[in-house]
CSV table of C-alpha atoms and ligand atoms in Angstrom, one decimal:
chain,number,residue,atom,x,y,z
K,15,UNK,CA,-14.0,-14.0,23.5
K,16,UNK,CA,-12.7,-17.4,22.5
K,17,UNK,CA,-9.4,-18.5,24.1
K,18,UNK,CA,-7.4,-21.2,22.4
K,19,UNK,CA,-4.5,-22.6,24.3
K,20,UNK,CA,-1.2,-23.5,22.7
K,21,UNK,CA,-0.1,-26.5,24.8
K,22,UNK,CA,3.6,-26.3,25.1
K,23,UNK,CA,4.3,-27.2,28.7
K,24,UNK,CA,6.2,-24.4,30.4
K,25,UNK,CA,6.0,-22.4,27.2
K,26,UNK,CA,2.2,-22.7,26.9
K,27,UNK,CA,0.2,-19.6,26.1
K,28,UNK,CA,-3.3,-18.4,25.3
K,29,UNK,CA,-4.5,-17.1,22.0
K,30,UNK,CA,-7.5,-14.8,22.6
K,31,UNK,CA,-9.8,-14.2,19.6
K,32,UNK,CA,-12.7,-11.8,19.4
K,33,UNK,CA,-13.9,-8.3,19.1
K,34,UNK,CA,-11.9,-6.0,21.4
K,35,UNK,CA,-9.2,-8.6,22.3
K,36,UNK,CA,-6.5,-5.9,22.2
K,37,UNK,CA,-8.1,-4.3,25.2
K,38,UNK,CA,-7.2,-7.4,27.3
K,39,UNK,CA,-3.5,-6.6,27.0
K,40,UNK,CA,-3.1,-5.0,30.4
K,41,UNK,CA,-4.9,-7.8,32.3
K,42,UNK,CA,-3.2,-10.5,30.2
K,43,UNK,CA,0.3,-9.0,31.0
K,44,UNK,CA,-0.6,-8.7,34.7
K,45,UNK,CA,-1.5,-12.3,34.6
K,46,UNK,CA,1.2,-13.9,32.5
K,47,UNK,CA,4.1,-11.5,33.4
K,48,UNK,CA,3.4,-10.1,36.8
K,49,UNK,CA,7.1,-9.1,37.2
K,50,UNK,CA,7.2,-6.9,34.1
K,51,UNK,CA,7.7,-3.2,34.9
K,52,UNK,CA,7.9,-1.7,31.4
K,53,UNK,CA,6.8,-2.5,27.8
K,54,UNK,CA,8.4,-1.8,24.4
K,55,UNK,CA,5.7,-1.6,21.8
K,56,UNK,CA,7.0,-2.4,18.3
K,57,UNK,CA,4.7,-1.4,15.4
K,58,UNK,CA,5.0,-0.2,11.8
K,59,UNK,CA,4.1,3.0,10.0
K,60,UNK,CA,0.5,3.0,8.8
K,61,UNK,CA,-0.9,0.6,11.4
K,62,UNK,CA,-3.8,2.4,12.9
K,63,UNK,CA,-3.9,0.3,16.1
K,64,UNK,CA,-2.9,1.4,19.6
K,65,UNK,CA,-2.7,-0.7,22.7
K,66,UNK,CA,-2.4,0.0,26.4
K,67,UNK,CA,-0.1,-2.4,28.2
K,68,UNK,CA,-1.0,-1.0,31.6
K,69,UNK,CA,2.7,-0.4,32.2
K,70,UNK,CA,5.1,2.5,31.4
K,71,UNK,CA,5.9,2.0,27.7
K,72,UNK,CA,7.7,3.4,24.6
K,73,UNK,CA,6.5,2.9,21.1
K,74,UNK,CA,9.1,1.9,18.4
K,75,UNK,CA,7.7,2.5,14.9
K,76,UNK,CA,9.6,0.9,12.1
K,77,UNK,CA,9.1,2.0,8.4
K,78,UNK,CA,6.5,0.4,6.2
K,79,UNK,CA,7.5,-2.6,4.0
K,80,UNK,CA,9.1,-6.0,4.2
K,81,UNK,CA,12.6,-4.3,3.9
K,82,UNK,CA,12.6,-3.6,7.7
K,83,UNK,CA,12.7,-7.4,8.4
K,84,UNK,CA,16.5,-7.1,8.7
K,85,UNK,CA,19.4,-7.6,11.1
K,86,UNK,CA,19.9,-3.8,10.9
K,87,UNK,CA,16.4,-3.2,12.3
K,88,UNK,CA,16.9,-5.7,15.0
K,89,UNK,CA,20.1,-3.9,16.1
K,90,UNK,CA,18.2,-0.5,16.0
K,91,UNK,CA,15.4,-2.0,18.1
K,92,UNK,CA,17.6,-3.6,20.6
K,93,UNK,CA,19.7,-0.4,21.0
K,94,UNK,CA,16.5,1.5,21.5
K,95,UNK,CA,15.3,-1.1,24.1
K,96,UNK,CA,18.6,-0.7,25.9
K,97,UNK,CA,18.4,3.1,26.0
K,98,UNK,CA,15.0,2.9,27.6
K,99,UNK,CA,16.2,0.5,30.3
K,100,UNK,CA,14.1,-2.4,29.2
K,101,UNK,CA,15.2,-5.4,31.3
K,102,UNK,CA,14.9,-9.1,30.8
K,103,UNK,CA,11.9,-9.1,33.2
K,104,UNK,CA,10.0,-6.7,30.9
K,105,UNK,CA,8.0,-7.3,27.8
K,106,UNK,CA,8.0,-6.5,24.1
K,107,UNK,CA,4.6,-6.1,22.5
K,108,UNK,CA,4.4,-6.6,18.7
K,109,UNK,CA,1.5,-4.7,17.1
K,110,UNK,CA,1.2,-5.4,13.3
K,111,UNK,CA,1.3,-7.9,10.6
K,112,UNK,CA,3.7,-10.8,10.0
K,113,UNK,CA,6.6,-8.5,9.3
K,114,UNK,CA,6.2,-6.9,12.8
K,115,UNK,CA,5.6,-10.1,14.7
K,116,UNK,CA,8.5,-11.9,13.1
K,117,UNK,CA,10.9,-8.9,13.6
K,118,UNK,CA,9.8,-7.9,17.1
K,119,UNK,CA,9.7,-11.6,18.1
K,120,UNK,CA,13.3,-12.1,17.0
K,121,UNK,CA,14.4,-8.8,18.6
K,122,UNK,CA,12.8,-10.1,21.8
K,123,UNK,CA,14.4,-13.5,21.4
K,124,UNK,CA,17.8,-11.9,21.1
K,125,UNK,CA,17.6,-9.0,23.6
K,126,UNK,CA,19.1,-10.1,27.0
K,127,UNK,CA,19.2,-13.6,25.4
K,128,UNK,CA,15.5,-13.8,25.6
K,129,UNK,CA,12.9,-11.3,26.7
K,130,UNK,CA,9.1,-12.1,26.8
K,131,UNK,CA,6.9,-10.8,24.0
K,132,UNK,CA,3.2,-10.7,23.3
K,133,UNK,CA,1.7,-10.5,19.8
K,134,UNK,CA,-1.2,-8.3,18.8
K,135,UNK,CA,-1.6,-9.3,15.1
K,136,UNK,CA,-3.4,-6.7,13.0
K,137,UNK,CA,-3.9,-8.7,9.8
K,138,UNK,CA,-5.9,-11.7,9.0
K,139,UNK,CA,-2.8,-13.5,7.9
K,140,UNK,CA,-1.1,-12.6,11.1
K,141,UNK,CA,-4.1,-13.8,13.2
K,142,UNK,CA,-4.4,-17.2,11.6
K,143,UNK,CA,-0.7,-17.8,11.0
K,144,UNK,CA,2.2,-15.5,11.5
K,145,UNK,CA,1.7,-14.5,15.1
K,146,UNK,CA,1.3,-18.0,16.4
K,147,UNK,CA,3.9,-20.8,16.6
K,148,UNK,CA,7.1,-19.1,17.8
K,149,UNK,CA,9.0,-18.9,14.5
K,150,UNK,CA,10.6,-15.5,14.5
K,151,UNK,CA,13.3,-14.1,12.2
K,152,UNK,CA,14.5,-11.7,9.6
K,153,UNK,CA,15.6,-11.8,6.0
K,154,UNK,CA,19.1,-11.7,4.5
K,155,UNK,CA,19.9,-10.4,1.0
K,156,UNK,CA,20.5,-14.1,0.3
K,157,UNK,CA,17.0,-15.2,1.2
K,158,UNK,CA,13.9,-14.8,3.4
K,159,UNK,CA,13.8,-15.8,7.1
K,160,UNK,CA,17.4,-17.1,7.0
K,161,UNK,CA,18.2,-15.8,10.5
K,162,UNK,CA,15.8,-16.5,13.3
K,163,UNK,CA,14.9,-18.3,16.4
K,164,UNK,CA,12.1,-20.4,17.9
K,165,UNK,CA,10.8,-18.1,20.6
K,166,UNK,CA,7.2,-18.5,21.7
K,167,UNK,CA,5.1,-15.4,22.7
K,168,UNK,CA,3.5,-15.3,26.2
K,169,UNK,CA,0.1,-14.5,24.7
K,170,UNK,CA,-1.5,-13.6,21.3
K,171,UNK,CA,-4.5,-11.2,21.1
K,172,UNK,CA,-6.4,-11.6,17.8
K,173,UNK,CA,-8.8,-8.6,17.8
K,174,UNK,CA,-11.5,-9.0,15.1
K,175,UNK,CA,-12.3,-5.2,15.3
K,176,UNK,CA,-8.8,-4.2,14.0
K,177,UNK,CA,-9.5,-6.2,10.8
K,178,UNK,CA,-12.2,-3.7,9.7
K,179,UNK,CA,-9.6,-1.3,8.2
K,180,UNK,CA,-7.7,-4.0,6.2
K,181,UNK,CA,-7.3,-3.2,2.5
K,182,UNK,CA,-9.1,-5.7,0.2
K,183,UNK,CA,-6.0,-7.6,-0.9
K,184,UNK,CA,-4.9,-8.1,2.7
K,185,UNK,CA,-8.2,-9.8,3.3
K,186,UNK,CA,-7.7,-12.0,0.2
K,187,UNK,CA,-4.2,-12.9,1.4
K,188,UNK,CA,-5.5,-13.9,4.9
K,189,UNK,CA,-8.2,-16.0,3.3
K,190,UNK,CA,-5.7,-17.9,1.3
K,191,UNK,CA,-4.1,-19.2,4.6
K,192,UNK,CA,-7.6,-19.9,6.0
K,193,UNK,CA,-8.4,-22.0,2.9
K,194,UNK,CA,-5.4,-24.1,3.8
K,195,UNK,CA,-6.7,-24.9,7.3
K,196,UNK,CA,-9.9,-26.2,5.8
K,197,UNK,CA,-7.9,-29.3,4.8
K,198,UNK,CA,-5.9,-29.7,8.0
K,199,UNK,CA,-7.3,-31.0,11.2
K,200,UNK,CA,-6.1,-30.4,14.7
K,201,UNK,CA,-7.2,-32.1,17.9
K,202,UNK,CA,-10.0,-30.2,19.5
K,203,UNK,CA,-10.4,-27.7,16.6
K,204,UNK,CA,-13.9,-29.0,16.1
K,205,UNK,CA,-14.8,-27.6,19.5
K,206,UNK,CA,-14.3,-24.0,18.2
K,207,UNK,CA,-17.4,-22.6,16.5
K,208,UNK,CA,-20.4,-24.8,15.6
K,209,UNK,CA,-18.9,-28.3,15.7
K,210,UNK,CA,-20.5,-29.5,12.5
K,211,UNK,CA,-20.1,-26.4,10.5
K,212,UNK,CA,-17.4,-26.2,7.8
K,213,UNK,CA,-14.9,-23.5,8.2
K,214,UNK,CA,-16.7,-21.5,5.5
K,215,UNK,CA,-20.0,-21.4,7.5
K,216,UNK,CA,-18.5,-20.0,10.7
K,217,UNK,CA,-18.4,-16.3,11.8
K,218,UNK,CA,-15.1,-14.5,11.3
K,219,UNK,CA,-13.9,-14.8,14.9
K,220,UNK,CA,-14.9,-18.5,14.9
K,221,UNK,CA,-13.1,-19.0,11.6
K,222,UNK,CA,-9.9,-17.4,13.1
K,223,UNK,CA,-10.2,-19.4,16.3
K,224,UNK,CA,-10.7,-22.7,14.4
K,225,UNK,CA,-7.6,-22.0,12.3
K,226,UNK,CA,-5.7,-21.0,15.4
K,227,UNK,CA,-6.8,-24.2,17.2
K,228,UNK,CA,-5.5,-26.3,14.2
K,229,UNK,CA,-2.2,-24.5,14.1
K,230,UNK,CA,-1.9,-24.7,17.9
K,231,UNK,CA,-2.3,-28.5,17.9
K,232,UNK,CA,0.2,-28.9,15.1
K,233,UNK,CA,2.8,-26.6,16.8
K,234,UNK,CA,2.3,-28.4,20.1
K,235,UNK,CA,2.9,-31.7,18.5
K,236,UNK,CA,6.1,-30.5,16.6
K,237,UNK,CA,7.4,-27.2,17.9
K,238,UNK,CA,10.6,-27.3,16.0
K,239,UNK,CA,9.3,-28.5,12.7
K,240,UNK,CA,10.9,-32.0,12.9
K,241,UNK,CA,8.0,-33.5,10.9
K,242,UNK,CA,4.3,-33.0,11.4
K,243,UNK,CA,4.6,-29.2,11.4
K,244,UNK,CA,5.4,-29.4,7.7
K,245,UNK,CA,1.7,-29.8,7.0
K,246,UNK,CA,1.3,-26.1,7.7
K,247,UNK,CA,3.2,-25.6,4.4
K,248,UNK,CA,0.3,-27.2,2.5
K,249,UNK,CA,0.0,-25.3,-0.8
K,250,UNK,CA,3.2,-23.4,0.0
K,251,UNK,CA,5.8,-25.0,-2.2
K,252,UNK,CA,4.3,-23.6,-5.4
K,253,UNK,CA,3.2,-20.5,-3.5
K,254,UNK,CA,6.8,-19.7,-2.5
K,255,UNK,CA,7.9,-20.3,-6.1
K,256,UNK,CA,5.2,-18.0,-7.4
K,257,UNK,CA,6.3,-15.3,-4.9
K,258,UNK,CA,10.0,-15.6,-5.8
K,259,UNK,CA,9.9,-16.3,-9.6
K,260,UNK,CA,10.7,-14.0,-12.4
K,261,UNK,CA,9.7,-15.3,-15.8
K,262,UNK,CA,11.8,-15.0,-18.9
K,263,UNK,CA,10.2,-11.8,-20.1
K,264,UNK,CA,11.1,-10.3,-16.8
K,265,UNK,CA,7.5,-10.5,-15.6
K,266,UNK,CA,6.9,-11.2,-11.9
K,267,UNK,CA,3.6,-12.6,-10.7
K,268,UNK,CA,1.8,-10.0,-8.7
K,269,UNK,CA,0.5,-12.2,-5.9
K,270,UNK,CA,0.1,-11.7,-2.2
K,271,UNK,CA,1.2,-14.6,0.0
K,272,UNK,CA,-2.3,-16.0,0.6
K,273,UNK,CA,-3.3,-15.5,-3.1
K,274,UNK,CA,-0.3,-17.6,-4.0
K,275,UNK,CA,-1.2,-20.2,-1.4
K,276,UNK,CA,-4.7,-20.5,-3.0
K,277,UNK,CA,-3.1,-21.4,-6.4
K,278,UNK,CA,-0.7,-23.7,-4.6
K,279,UNK,CA,-3.6,-25.6,-2.9
K,280,UNK,CA,-5.2,-26.4,-6.2
K,281,UNK,CA,-1.9,-27.4,-7.7
K,282,UNK,CA,-1.2,-29.7,-4.7
K,283,UNK,CA,-4.7,-31.3,-5.1
K,284,UNK,CA,-4.2,-31.9,-8.8
K,285,UNK,CA,-0.7,-33.4,-8.1
K,286,UNK,CA,-2.2,-35.6,-5.4
K,287,UNK,CA,-4.9,-36.7,-7.8
K,288,UNK,CA,-2.3,-37.5,-10.5
K,289,UNK,CA,-0.4,-39.6,-7.9
K,290,UNK,CA,-3.7,-41.4,-7.1
K,291,UNK,CA,-3.6,-40.2,-3.5
K,292,UNK,CA,-7.1,-38.6,-3.7
K,293,UNK,CA,-10.1,-38.8,-5.9
K,294,UNK,CA,-11.9,-36.3,-8.1
K,295,UNK,CA,-14.4,-35.4,-5.4
K,296,UNK,CA,-11.6,-34.3,-3.1
K,297,UNK,CA,-10.1,-32.2,-5.9
K,298,UNK,CA,-13.5,-30.6,-6.3
K,299,UNK,CA,-13.7,-29.9,-2.6
K,300,UNK,CA,-10.4,-27.9,-3.0
K,301,UNK,CA,-12.0,-25.9,-5.8
K,302,UNK,CA,-15.2,-25.3,-3.7
K,303,UNK,CA,-13.2,-24.1,-0.6
K,304,UNK,CA,-10.9,-21.9,-2.7
K,305,UNK,CA,-13.8,-20.3,-4.5
K,306,UNK,CA,-15.8,-20.1,-1.2
K,307,UNK,CA,-13.1,-17.9,0.2
K,308,UNK,CA,-13.3,-15.7,-2.9
K,309,UNK,CA,-9.9,-16.7,-4.2
K,310,UNK,CA,-8.6,-17.5,-7.6
K,311,UNK,CA,-6.8,-20.8,-8.2
K,312,UNK,CA,-5.5,-19.8,-11.6
K,313,UNK,CA,-1.8,-19.6,-12.4
K,314,UNK,CA,-0.8,-16.0,-13.2
K,315,UNK,CA,-0.5,-15.2,-16.9
K,316,UNK,CA,3.0,-16.0,-18.3
K,317,UNK,CA,3.8,-18.7,-15.6
K,318,UNK,CA,6.5,-20.9,-17.0
K,319,UNK,CA,6.5,-24.5,-15.8
K,320,UNK,CA,10.3,-24.9,-16.0
K,321,UNK,CA,10.9,-21.7,-14.0
K,322,UNK,CA,8.5,-22.7,-11.3
K,323,UNK,CA,10.1,-26.2,-11.0
K,324,UNK,CA,13.5,-24.5,-10.6
K,325,UNK,CA,12.2,-22.3,-7.8
K,326,UNK,CA,10.4,-25.2,-6.1
K,327,UNK,CA,13.6,-27.2,-6.1
K,328,UNK,CA,15.3,-24.3,-4.4
K,329,UNK,CA,12.7,-23.9,-1.6
K,330,UNK,CA,14.5,-24.5,1.6
K,331,UNK,CA,11.6,-26.7,2.8
K,332,UNK,CA,12.1,-29.0,-0.2
K,333,UNK,CA,15.2,-30.6,1.3
K,334,UNK,CA,17.2,-32.3,-1.4
K,335,UNK,CA,14.5,-33.5,-3.7
K,336,UNK,CA,11.1,-32.3,-4.8
K,337,UNK,CA,9.0,-32.6,-1.6
K,338,UNK,CA,5.4,-31.5,-1.4
K,339,UNK,CA,2.7,-31.6,1.3
K,340,UNK,CA,0.1,-33.7,-0.5
K,341,UNK,CA,-3.4,-34.7,0.5
K,342,UNK,CA,-4.1,-38.4,0.8
K,343,UNK,CA,-6.1,-41.0,2.7
K,344,UNK,CA,-4.9,-39.7,6.1
K,345,UNK,CA,-5.0,-36.0,5.1
K,346,UNK,CA,-2.1,-33.8,4.0
K,347,UNK,CA,1.4,-35.1,4.7
K,348,UNK,CA,4.9,-34.6,3.4
K,349,UNK,CA,5.7,-36.6,0.3
K,350,UNK,CA,9.3,-36.9,-0.8
K,351,UNK,CA,10.8,-37.8,-4.2
K,352,UNK,CA,8.0,-36.5,-6.4
K,353,UNK,CA,9.0,-36.9,-10.1
K,354,UNK,CA,9.6,-33.6,-12.0
K,355,UNK,CA,7.5,-35.1,-14.9
K,356,UNK,CA,4.5,-35.3,-12.6
K,357,UNK,CA,5.0,-31.7,-11.4
K,358,UNK,CA,5.4,-30.4,-15.0
K,359,UNK,CA,2.3,-32.3,-16.1
K,360,UNK,CA,0.3,-30.9,-13.3
K,361,UNK,CA,1.5,-27.3,-14.1
K,362,UNK,CA,0.6,-28.0,-17.8
K,363,UNK,CA,-2.9,-29.0,-16.7
K,364,UNK,CA,-3.2,-25.7,-15.0
K,365,UNK,CA,-2.2,-23.9,-18.2
K,366,UNK,CA,1.5,-23.1,-17.5
K,367,UNK,CA,3.7,-22.3,-20.5
K,368,UNK,CA,5.7,-25.5,-21.3
K,369,UNK,CA,8.5,-23.7,-23.1
K,370,UNK,CA,11.8,-25.2,-22.0
K,371,UNK,CA,10.1,-27.8,-19.7
K,372,UNK,CA,11.7,-30.7,-21.6
K,373,UNK,CA,15.2,-29.5,-20.9
S,424,LIG,N1,5.6,-17.3,13.5
S,424,LIG,C1,4.9,-18.2,12.6
S,424,LIG,C2,5.1,-19.6,13.0
S,424,LIG,O1,5.7,-19.9,14.0
S,424,LIG,O2,4.7,-20.5,12.3
């Protein structure tokens, strides 16, 4: 088992990575929450993972789909917690993908104004990203993740065994986030796995642990996303646009989050090259890593440059101008004020439809 600490002072917590990590739940709870007398396990239909918290517990199973990430479900969960007598000294355990850890984490943040929670992420995407970092929340009809809280878990258990049942596209999606980490660095991350091996050469638990170590270092340096933490959005500005966009013919790209991130990574590399921030070799490295994780970096058919720019400008992380996380001499960093013409030219180089792009 590899344990990666998230160093956040009195909110510090361990992330345990390895085969069978979920079986550590009871001993981890006894260690980090010795006063807890009851657990509320929140999971989702179709997740074939059970856990034993070593305490009296109830299981709250929400329906499948992203639609449950709502204030209505938070109310239902908190009412169910109250009916079972869950107190502020007790614990919520989230068992599932990013939908479950975001939802249960926010319910925990709200219940009794803050109840402890532990994440047991069951997807690769959850293990390398969604379950770590303390951003919890739900969607509104007006947009994703518009209501939430920073509320750190007390521990995260990333069990490699539970990934064996993941559908192929869930793997692909997780690998898209992993590819992002190949371009980020975090203090101490090189200690996880073989120090000199690239992310691609490590075993799966080592890959997960190295991604976690990078994320942990970034989160510890900037818990509330005041600056540095934005690097975790590398590849995400175009990815979010691809996930949200509907093109003129009504077509919608059929991409999972990590698949969209893979396309966004190559786009960011080509944009950085256009702005002379990196050289051709570094662009090639992006292609190699993306392909090495068995991902496609092609824009989906029918992608319209003008539509994508419109959605990128709307991205809440884009502030008031076109902002991208772009690679450069010191690695990826936020770059503000990128000209629309450079973005359009980069999308054109990736084969986007230019119709309406000159408006
Ligand atoms: N929950 C994901 C994050 O904090 O980044």
